[in-house]
mmCIF file with all atom_site columns, C-alpha atoms in Angstrom:
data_model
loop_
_atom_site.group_PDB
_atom_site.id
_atom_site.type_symbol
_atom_site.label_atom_id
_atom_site.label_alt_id
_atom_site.label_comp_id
_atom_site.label_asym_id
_atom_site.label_entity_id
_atom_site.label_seq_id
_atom_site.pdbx_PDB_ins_code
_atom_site.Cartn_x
_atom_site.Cartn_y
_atom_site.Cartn_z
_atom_site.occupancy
_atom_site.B_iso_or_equiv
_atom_site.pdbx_formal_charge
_atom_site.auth_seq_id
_atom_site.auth_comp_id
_atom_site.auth_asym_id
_atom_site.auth_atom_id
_atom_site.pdbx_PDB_model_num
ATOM 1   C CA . UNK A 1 1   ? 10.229  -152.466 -31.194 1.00 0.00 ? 3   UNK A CA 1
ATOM 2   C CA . UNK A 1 2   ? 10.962  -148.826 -30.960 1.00 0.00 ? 4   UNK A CA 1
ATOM 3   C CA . UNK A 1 3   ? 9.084   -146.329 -28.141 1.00 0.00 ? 5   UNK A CA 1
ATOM 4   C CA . UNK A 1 4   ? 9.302   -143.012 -27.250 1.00 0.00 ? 6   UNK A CA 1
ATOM 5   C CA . UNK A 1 5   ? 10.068  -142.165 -23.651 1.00 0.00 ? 7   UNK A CA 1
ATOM 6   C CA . UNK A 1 6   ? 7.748   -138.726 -23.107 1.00 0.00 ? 8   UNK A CA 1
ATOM 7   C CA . UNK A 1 7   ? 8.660   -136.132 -20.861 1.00 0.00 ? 9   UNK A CA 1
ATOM 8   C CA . UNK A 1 8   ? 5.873   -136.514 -18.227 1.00 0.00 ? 10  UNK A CA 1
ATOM 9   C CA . UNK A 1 9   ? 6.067   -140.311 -17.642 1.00 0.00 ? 11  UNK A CA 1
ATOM 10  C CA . UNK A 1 10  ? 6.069   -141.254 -14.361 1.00 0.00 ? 12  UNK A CA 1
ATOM 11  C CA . UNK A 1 11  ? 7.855   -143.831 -12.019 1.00 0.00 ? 13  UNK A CA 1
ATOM 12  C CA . UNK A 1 12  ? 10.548  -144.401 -15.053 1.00 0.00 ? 14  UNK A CA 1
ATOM 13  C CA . UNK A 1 13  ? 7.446   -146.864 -16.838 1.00 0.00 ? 15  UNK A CA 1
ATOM 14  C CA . UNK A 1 14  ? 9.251   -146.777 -19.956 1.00 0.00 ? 16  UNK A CA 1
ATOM 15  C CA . UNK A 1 15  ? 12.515  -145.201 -19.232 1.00 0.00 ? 17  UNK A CA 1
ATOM 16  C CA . UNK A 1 16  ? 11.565  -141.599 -18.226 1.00 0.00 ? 18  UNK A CA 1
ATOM 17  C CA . UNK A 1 17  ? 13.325  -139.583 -15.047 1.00 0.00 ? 19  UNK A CA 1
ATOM 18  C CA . UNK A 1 18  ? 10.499  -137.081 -14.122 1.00 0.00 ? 20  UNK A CA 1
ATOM 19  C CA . UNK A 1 19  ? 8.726   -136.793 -11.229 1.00 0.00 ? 21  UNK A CA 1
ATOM 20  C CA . UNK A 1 20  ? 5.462   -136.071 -10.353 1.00 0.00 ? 22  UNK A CA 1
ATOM 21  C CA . UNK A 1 21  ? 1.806   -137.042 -11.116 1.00 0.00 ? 23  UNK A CA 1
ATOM 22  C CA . UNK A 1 22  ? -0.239  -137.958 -13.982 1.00 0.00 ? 24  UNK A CA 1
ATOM 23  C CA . UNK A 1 23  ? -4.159  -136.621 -13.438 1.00 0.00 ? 25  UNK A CA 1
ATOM 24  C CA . UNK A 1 24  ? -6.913  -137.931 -16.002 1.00 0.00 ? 26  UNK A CA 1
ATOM 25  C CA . UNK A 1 25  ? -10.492 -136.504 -15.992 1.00 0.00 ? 27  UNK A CA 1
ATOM 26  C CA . UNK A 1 26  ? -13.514 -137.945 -17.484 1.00 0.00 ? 28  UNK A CA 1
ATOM 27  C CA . UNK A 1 27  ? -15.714 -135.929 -19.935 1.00 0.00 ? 29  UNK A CA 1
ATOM 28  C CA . UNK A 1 28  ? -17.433 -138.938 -21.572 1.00 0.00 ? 30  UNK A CA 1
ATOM 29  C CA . UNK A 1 29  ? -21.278 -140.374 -20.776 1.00 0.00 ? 31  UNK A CA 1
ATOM 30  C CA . UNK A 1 30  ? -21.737 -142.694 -18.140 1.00 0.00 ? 32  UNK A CA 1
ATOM 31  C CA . UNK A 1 31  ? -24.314 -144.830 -20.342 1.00 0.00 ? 33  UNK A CA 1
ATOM 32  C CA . UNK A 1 32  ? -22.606 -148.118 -18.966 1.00 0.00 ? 34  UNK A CA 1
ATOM 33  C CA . UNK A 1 33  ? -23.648 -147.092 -15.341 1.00 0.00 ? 35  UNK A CA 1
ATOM 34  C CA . UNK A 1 34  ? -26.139 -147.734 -13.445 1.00 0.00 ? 36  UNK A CA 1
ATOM 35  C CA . UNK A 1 35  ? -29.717 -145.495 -12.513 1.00 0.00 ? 37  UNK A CA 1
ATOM 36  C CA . UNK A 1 36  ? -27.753 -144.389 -9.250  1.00 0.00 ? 38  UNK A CA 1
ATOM 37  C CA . UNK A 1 37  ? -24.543 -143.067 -10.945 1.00 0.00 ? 39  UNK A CA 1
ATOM 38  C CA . UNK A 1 38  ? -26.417 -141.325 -13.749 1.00 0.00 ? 40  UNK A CA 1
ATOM 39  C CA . UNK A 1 39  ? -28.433 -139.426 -11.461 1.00 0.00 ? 41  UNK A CA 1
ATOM 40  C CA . UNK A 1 40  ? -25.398 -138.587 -9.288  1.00 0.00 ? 42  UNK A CA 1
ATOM 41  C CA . UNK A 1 41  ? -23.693 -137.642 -12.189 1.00 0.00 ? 43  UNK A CA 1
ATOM 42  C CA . UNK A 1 42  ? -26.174 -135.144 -13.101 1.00 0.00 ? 44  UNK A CA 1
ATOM 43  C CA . UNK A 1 43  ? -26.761 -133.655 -9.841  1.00 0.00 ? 45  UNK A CA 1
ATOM 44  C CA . UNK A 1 44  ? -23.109 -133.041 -10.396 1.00 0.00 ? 46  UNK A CA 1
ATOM 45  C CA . UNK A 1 45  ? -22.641 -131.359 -13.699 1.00 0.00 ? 47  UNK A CA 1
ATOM 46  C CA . UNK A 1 46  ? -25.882 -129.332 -12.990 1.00 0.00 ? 48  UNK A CA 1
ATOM 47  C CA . UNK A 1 47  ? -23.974 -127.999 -10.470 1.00 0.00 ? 49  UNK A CA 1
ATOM 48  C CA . UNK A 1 48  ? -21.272 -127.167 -12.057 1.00 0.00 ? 50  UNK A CA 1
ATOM 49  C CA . UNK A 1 49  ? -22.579 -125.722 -14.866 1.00 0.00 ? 51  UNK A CA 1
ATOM 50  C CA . UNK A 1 50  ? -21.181 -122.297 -16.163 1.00 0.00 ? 52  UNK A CA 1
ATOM 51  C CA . UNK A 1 51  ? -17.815 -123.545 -14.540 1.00 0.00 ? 53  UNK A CA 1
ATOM 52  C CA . UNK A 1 52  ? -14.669 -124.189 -17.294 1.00 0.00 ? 54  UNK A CA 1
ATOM 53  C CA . UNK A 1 53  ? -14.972 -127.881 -16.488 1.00 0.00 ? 55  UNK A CA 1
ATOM 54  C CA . UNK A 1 54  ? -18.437 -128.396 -16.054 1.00 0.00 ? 56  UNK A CA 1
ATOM 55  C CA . UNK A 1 55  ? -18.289 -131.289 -18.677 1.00 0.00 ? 57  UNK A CA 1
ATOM 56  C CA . UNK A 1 56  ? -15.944 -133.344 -16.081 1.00 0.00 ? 58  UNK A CA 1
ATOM 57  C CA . UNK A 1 57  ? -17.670 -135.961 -13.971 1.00 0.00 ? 59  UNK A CA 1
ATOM 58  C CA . UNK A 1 58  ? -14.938 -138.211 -12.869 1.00 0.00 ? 60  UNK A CA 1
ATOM 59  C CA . UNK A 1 59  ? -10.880 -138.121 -12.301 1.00 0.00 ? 61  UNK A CA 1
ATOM 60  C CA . UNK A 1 60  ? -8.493  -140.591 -12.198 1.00 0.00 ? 62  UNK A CA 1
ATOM 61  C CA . UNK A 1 61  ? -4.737  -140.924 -11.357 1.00 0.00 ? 63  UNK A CA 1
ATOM 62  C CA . UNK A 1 62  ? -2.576  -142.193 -13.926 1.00 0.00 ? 64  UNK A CA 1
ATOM 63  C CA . UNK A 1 63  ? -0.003  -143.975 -11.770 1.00 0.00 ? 65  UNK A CA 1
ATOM 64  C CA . UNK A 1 64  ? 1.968   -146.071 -14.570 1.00 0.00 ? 66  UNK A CA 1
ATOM 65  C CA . UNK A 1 65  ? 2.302   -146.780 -18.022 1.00 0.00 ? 67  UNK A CA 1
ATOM 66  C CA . UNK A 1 66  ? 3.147   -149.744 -19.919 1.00 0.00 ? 68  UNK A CA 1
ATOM 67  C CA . UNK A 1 67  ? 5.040   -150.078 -22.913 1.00 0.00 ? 69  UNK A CA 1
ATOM 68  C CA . UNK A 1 68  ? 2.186   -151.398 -24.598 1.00 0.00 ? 70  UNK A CA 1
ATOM 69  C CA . UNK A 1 69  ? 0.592   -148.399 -24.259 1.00 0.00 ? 71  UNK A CA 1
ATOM 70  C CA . UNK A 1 70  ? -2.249  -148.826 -21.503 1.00 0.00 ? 72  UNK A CA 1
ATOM 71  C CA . UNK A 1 71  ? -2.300  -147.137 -17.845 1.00 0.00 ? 73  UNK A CA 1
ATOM 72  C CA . UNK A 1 72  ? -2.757  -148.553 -14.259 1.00 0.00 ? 74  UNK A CA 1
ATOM 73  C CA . UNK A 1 73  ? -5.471  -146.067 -13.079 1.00 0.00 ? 75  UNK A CA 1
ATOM 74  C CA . UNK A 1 74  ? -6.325  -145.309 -9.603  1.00 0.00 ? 76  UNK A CA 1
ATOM 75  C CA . UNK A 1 75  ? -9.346  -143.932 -7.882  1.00 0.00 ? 77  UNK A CA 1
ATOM 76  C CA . UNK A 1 76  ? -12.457 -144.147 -6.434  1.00 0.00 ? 78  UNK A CA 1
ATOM 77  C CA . UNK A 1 77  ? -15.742 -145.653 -8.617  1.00 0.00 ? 79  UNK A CA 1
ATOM 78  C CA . UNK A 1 78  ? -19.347 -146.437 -8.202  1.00 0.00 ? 80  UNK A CA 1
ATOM 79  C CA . UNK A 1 79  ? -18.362 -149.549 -10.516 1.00 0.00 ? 81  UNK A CA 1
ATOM 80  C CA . UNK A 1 80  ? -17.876 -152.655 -9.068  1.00 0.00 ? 82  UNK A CA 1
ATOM 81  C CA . UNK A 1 81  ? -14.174 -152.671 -10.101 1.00 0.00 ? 83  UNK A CA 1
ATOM 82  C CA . UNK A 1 82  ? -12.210 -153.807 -7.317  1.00 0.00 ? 84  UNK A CA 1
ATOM 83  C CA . UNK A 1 83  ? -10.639 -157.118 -8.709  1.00 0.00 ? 85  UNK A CA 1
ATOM 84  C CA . UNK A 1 84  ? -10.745 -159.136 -5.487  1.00 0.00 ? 86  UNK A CA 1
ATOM 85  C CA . UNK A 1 85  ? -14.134 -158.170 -4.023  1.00 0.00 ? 87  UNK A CA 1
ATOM 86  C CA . UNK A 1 86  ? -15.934 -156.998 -6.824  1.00 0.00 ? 88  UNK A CA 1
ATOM 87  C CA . UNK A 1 87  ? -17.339 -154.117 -4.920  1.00 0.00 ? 89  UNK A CA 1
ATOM 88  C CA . UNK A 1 88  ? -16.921 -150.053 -5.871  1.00 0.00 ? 90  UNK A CA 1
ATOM 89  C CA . UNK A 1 89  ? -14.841 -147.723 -4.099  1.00 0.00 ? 91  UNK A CA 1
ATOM 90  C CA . UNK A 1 90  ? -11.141 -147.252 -4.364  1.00 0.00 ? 92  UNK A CA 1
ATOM 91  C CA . UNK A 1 91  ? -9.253  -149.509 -6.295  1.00 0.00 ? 93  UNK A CA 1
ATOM 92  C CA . UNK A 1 92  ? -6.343  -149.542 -8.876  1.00 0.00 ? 94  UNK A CA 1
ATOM 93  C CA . UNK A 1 93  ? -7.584  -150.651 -12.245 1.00 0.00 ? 95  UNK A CA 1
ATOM 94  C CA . UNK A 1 94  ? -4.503  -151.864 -14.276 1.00 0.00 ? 96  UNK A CA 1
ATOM 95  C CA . UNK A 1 95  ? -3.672  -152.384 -18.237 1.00 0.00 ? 97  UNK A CA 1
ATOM 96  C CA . UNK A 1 96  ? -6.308  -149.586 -19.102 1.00 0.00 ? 98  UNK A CA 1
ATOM 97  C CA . UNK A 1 97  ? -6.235  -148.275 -22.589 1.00 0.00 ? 99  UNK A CA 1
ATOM 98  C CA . UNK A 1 98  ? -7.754  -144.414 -22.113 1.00 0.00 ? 100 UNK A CA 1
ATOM 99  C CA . UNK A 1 99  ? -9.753  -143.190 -25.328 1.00 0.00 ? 101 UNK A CA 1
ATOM 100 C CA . UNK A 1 100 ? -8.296  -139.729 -25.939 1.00 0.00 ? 102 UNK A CA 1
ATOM 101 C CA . UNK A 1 101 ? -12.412 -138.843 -27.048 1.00 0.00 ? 103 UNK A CA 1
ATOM 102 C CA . UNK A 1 102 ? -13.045 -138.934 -23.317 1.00 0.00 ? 104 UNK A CA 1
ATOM 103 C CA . UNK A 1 103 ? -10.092 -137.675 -21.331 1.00 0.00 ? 105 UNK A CA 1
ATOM 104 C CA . UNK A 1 104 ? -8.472  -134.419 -20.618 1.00 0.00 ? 106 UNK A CA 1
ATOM 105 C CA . UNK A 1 105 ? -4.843  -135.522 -19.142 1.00 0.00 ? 107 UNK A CA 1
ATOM 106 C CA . UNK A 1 106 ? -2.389  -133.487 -16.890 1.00 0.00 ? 108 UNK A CA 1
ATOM 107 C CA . UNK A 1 107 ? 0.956   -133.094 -15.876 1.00 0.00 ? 109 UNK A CA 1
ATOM 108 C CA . UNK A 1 108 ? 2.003   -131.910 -12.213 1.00 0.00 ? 110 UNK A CA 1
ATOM 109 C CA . UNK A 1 109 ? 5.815   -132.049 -11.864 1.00 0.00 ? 111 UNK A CA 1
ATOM 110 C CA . UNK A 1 110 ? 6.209   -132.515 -7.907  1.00 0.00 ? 112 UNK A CA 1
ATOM 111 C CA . UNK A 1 111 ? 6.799   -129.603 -5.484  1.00 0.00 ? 113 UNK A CA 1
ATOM 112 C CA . UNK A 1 112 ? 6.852   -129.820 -1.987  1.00 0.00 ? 114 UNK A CA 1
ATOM 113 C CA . UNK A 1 113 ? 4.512   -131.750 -0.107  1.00 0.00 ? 115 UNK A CA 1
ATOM 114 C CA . UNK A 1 114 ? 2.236   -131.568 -3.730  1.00 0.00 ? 116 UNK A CA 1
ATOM 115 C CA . UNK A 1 115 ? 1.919   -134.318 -6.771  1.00 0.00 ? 117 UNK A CA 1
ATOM 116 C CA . UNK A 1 116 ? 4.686   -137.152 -4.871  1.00 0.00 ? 118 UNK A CA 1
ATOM 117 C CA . UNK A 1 117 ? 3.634   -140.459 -6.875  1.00 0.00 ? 119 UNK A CA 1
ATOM 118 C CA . UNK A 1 118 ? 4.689   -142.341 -4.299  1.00 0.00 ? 120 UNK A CA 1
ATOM 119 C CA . UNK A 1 119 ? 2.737   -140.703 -1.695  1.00 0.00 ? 121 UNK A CA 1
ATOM 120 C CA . UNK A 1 120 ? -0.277  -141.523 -4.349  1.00 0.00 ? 122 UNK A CA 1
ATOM 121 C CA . UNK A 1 121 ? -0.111  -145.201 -4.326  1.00 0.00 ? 123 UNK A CA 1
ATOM 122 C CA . UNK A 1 122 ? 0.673   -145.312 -0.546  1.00 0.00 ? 124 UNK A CA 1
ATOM 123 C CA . UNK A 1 123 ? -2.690  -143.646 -0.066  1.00 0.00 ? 125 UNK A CA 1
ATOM 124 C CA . UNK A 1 124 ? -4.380  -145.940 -2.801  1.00 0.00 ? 126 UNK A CA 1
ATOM 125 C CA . UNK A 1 125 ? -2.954  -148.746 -0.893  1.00 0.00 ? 127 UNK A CA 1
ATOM 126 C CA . UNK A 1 126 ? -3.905  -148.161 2.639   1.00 0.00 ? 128 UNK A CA 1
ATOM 127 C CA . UNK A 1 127 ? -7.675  -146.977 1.440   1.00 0.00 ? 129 UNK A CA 1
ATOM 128 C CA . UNK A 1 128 ? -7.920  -149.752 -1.084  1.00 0.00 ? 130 UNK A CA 1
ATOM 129 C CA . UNK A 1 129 ? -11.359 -151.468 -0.523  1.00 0.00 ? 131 UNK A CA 1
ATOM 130 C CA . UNK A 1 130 ? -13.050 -148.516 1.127   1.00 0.00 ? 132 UNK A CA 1
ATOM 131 C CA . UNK A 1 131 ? -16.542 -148.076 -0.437  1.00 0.00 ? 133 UNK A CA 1
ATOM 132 C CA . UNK A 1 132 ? -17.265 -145.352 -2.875  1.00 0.00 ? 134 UNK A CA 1
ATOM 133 C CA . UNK A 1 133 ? -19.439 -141.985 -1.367  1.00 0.00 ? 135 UNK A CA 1
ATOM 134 C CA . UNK A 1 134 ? -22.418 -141.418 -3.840  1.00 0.00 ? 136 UNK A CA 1
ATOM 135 C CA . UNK A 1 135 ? -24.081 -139.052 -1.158  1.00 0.00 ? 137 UNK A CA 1
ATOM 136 C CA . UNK A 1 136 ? -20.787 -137.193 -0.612  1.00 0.00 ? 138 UNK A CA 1
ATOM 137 C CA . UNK A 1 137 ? -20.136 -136.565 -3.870  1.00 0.00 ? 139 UNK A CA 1
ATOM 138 C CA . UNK A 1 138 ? -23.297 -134.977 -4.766  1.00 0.00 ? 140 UNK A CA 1
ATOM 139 C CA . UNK A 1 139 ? -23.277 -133.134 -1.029  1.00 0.00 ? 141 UNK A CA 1
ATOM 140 C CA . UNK A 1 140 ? -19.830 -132.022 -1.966  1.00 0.00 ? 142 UNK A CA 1
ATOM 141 C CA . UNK A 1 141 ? -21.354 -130.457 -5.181  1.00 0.00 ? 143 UNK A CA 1
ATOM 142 C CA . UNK A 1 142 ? -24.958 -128.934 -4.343  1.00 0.00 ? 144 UNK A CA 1
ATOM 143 C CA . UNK A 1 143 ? -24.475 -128.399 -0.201  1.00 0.00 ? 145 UNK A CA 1
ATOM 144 C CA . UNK A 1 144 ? -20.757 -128.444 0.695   1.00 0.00 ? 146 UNK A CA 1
ATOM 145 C CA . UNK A 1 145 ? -21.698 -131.036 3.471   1.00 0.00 ? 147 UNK A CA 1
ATOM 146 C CA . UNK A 1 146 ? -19.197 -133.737 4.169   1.00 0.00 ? 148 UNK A CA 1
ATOM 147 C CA . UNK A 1 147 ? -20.582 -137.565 4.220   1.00 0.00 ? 149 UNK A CA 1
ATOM 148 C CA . UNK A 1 148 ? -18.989 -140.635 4.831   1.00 0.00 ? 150 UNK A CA 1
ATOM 149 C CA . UNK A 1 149 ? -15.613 -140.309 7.142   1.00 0.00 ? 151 UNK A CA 1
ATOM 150 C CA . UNK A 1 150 ? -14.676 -143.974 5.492   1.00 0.00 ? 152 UNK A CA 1
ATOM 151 C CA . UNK A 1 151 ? -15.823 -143.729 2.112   1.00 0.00 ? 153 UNK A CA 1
ATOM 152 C CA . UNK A 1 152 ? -14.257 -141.629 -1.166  1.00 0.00 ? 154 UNK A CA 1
ATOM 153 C CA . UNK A 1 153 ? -15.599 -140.450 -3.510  1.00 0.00 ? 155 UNK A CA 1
ATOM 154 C CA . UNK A 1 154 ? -13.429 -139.799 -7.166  1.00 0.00 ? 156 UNK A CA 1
ATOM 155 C CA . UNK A 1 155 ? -12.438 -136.164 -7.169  1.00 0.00 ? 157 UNK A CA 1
ATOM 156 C CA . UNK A 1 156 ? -11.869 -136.540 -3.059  1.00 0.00 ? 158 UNK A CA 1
ATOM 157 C CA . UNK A 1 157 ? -9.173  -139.568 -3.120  1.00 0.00 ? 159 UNK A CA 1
ATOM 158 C CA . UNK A 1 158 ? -7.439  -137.974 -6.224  1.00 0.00 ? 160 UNK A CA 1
ATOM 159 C CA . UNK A 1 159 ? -6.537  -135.022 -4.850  1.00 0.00 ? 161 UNK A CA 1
ATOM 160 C CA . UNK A 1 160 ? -5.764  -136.077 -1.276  1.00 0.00 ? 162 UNK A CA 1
ATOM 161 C CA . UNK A 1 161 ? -3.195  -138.290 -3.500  1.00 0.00 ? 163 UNK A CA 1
ATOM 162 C CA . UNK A 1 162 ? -2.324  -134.839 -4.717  1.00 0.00 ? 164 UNK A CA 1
ATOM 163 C CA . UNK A 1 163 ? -1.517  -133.887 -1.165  1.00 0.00 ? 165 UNK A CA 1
ATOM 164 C CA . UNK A 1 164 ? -4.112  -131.298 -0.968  1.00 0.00 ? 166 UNK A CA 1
ATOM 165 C CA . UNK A 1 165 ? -6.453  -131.238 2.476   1.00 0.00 ? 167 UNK A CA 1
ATOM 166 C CA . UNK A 1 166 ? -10.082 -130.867 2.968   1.00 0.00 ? 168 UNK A CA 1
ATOM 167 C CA . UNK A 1 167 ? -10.421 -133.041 -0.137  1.00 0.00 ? 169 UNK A CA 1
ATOM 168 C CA . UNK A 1 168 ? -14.514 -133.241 0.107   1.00 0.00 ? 170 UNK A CA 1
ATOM 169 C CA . UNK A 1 169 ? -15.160 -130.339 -1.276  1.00 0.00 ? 171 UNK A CA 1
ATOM 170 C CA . UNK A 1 170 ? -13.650 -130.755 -4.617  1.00 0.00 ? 172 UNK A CA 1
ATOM 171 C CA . UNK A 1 171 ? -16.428 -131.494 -7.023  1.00 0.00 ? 173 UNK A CA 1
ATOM 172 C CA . UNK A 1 172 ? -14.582 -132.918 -10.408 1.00 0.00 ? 174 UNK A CA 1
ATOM 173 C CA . UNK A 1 173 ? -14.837 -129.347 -11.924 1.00 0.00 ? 175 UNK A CA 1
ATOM 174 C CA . UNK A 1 174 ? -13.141 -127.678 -9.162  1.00 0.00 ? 176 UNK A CA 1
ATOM 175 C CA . UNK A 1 175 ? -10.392 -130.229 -8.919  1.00 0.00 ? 177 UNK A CA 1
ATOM 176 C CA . UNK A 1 176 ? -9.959  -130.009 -12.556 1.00 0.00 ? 178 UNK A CA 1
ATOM 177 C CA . UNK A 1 177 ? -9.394  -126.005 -12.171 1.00 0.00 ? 179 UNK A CA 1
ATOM 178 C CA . UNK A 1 178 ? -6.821  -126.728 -9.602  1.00 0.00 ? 180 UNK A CA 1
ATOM 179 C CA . UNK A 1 179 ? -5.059  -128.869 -11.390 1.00 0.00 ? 181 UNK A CA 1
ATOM 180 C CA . UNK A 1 180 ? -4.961  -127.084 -14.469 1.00 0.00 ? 182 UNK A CA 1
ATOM 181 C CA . UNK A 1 181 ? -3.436  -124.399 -12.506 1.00 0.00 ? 183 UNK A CA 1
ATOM 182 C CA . UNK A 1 182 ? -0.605  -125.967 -10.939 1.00 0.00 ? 184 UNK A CA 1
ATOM 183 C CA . UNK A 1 183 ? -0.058  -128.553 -14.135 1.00 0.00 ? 185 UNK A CA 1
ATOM 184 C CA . UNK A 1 184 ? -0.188  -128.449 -17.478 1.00 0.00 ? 186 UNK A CA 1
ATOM 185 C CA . UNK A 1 185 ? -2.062  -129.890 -19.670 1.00 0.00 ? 187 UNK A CA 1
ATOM 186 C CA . UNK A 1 186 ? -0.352  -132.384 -22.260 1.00 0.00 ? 188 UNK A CA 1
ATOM 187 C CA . UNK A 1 187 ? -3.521  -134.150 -23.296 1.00 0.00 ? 189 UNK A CA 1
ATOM 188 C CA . UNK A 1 188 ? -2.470  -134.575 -27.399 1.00 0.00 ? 190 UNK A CA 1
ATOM 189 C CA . UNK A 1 189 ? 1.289   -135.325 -26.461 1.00 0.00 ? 191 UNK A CA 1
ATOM 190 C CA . UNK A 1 190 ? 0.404   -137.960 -23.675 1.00 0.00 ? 192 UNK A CA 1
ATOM 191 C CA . UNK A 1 191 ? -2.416  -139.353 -26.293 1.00 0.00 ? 193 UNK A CA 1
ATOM 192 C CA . UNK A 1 192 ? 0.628   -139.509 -29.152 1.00 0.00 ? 194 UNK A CA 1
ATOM 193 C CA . UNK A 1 193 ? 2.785   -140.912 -27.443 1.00 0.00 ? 195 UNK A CA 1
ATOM 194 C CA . UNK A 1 194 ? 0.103   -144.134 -26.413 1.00 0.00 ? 196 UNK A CA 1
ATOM 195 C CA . UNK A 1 195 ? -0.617  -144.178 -29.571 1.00 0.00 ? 197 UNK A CA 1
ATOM 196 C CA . UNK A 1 196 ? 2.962   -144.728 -30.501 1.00 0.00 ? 198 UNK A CA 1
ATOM 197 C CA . UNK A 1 197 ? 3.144   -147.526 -28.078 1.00 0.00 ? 199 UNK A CA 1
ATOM 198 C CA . UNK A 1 198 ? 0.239   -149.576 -28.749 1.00 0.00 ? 200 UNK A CA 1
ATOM 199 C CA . UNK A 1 199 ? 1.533   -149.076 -32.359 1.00 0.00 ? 201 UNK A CA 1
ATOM 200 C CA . UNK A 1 200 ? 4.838   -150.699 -31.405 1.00 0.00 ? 202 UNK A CA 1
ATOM 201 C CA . UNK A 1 201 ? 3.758   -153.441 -29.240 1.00 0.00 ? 203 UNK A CA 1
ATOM 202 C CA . UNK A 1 202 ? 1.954   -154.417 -32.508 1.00 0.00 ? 204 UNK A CA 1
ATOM 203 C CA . UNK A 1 203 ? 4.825   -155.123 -34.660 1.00 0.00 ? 205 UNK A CA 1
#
């Protein structure tokens, strides 16, 4: 089997020396989810309507990839995702494939105290469990009131992973601007190169 080692893979996966983080966001429906998160989600992108990103609803970091091709994802969800207690909030979702229809995917080469993937899954890790913040989000979006001290919510856990502070105010959109200021965005290269790999693990 032959693979490809990209420029921007993290944590040497596959062979690759680069540091820094991975950052997926979500511009798909949310048809599999519940009343609750449909509503929340549209709270949110009517608020950010007329923003760049306003057709983002929900970010992940990529912390590893296999040489299959999937991801181990981490973030906060309002799915009931965690593997051991079935409830939403942060987990770490592993073997993922990522359907390149859906997400926009970033590269942040690490800088000081920004974008350290290990600093990432240490923070995943310690807040692994902790229930996900429906009300926070959508505060975060139409009032800029902070909710829930020991709950996340999605575009609040990925960016504190990021190293930023005062992570409750990022609404997806406006983390999505920040990161696509301080990354770059390799979207059709990161999406080649999984396709290459779930090509190869084929053979």
């Amino acid at each position: 089997m032959t693979t490809t080692t990209p420029p921007f893979t993290p944590f040497n996966t596959i062979g690759g020396t680069a540091k820094g983080q991975l950052i997926a966001f979500y511009t798909g429906d949310h048809a599999g989810d519940g009343l609750a998160a449909q509503l929340g989600v549209g709270i949110i992108r009517w608020a950010q309507k007329g923003a760049q990103f306003a057709d983002t609803s929900h970010c992940e970091q990529i912390l590893a990839i296999h040489p299959n091709g999937s991801v181990d994802i981490g973030s906060a969800t309002l799915r009931r995702e965690h593997p051991v207690t079935g409830q939403n909030g942060v987990r770490v979702k592993r073997g993922v494939v990522l359907n390149p229809a859906h997400w926009r995917v970033y590269w942040c080469p690490q800088s000081e105290g920004l974008f350290d993937p290990t600093a990432a899954g240490e923070l995943l890790a310690r807040q692994d469990g902790k229930r996900y913040d429906l009300m926070g989000a959508v505060a975060s979006a139409v009032l800029r009131v902070r909710h829930a001290v020991a709950r996340w919510f999605c575009s609040e856990i990925v960016m504190a992973c990021a190293g930023f502070i005062d992570t409750w105010l990022f609404t997806p959109a406006r983390a999505e601007a920040v990161i696509a200021s301080y990354g770059r965005n390799i979207t059709q290269a990161f999406f080649a190169s999984m396709s290459e790999l779930q090509r190869g693990s084929t053979l």
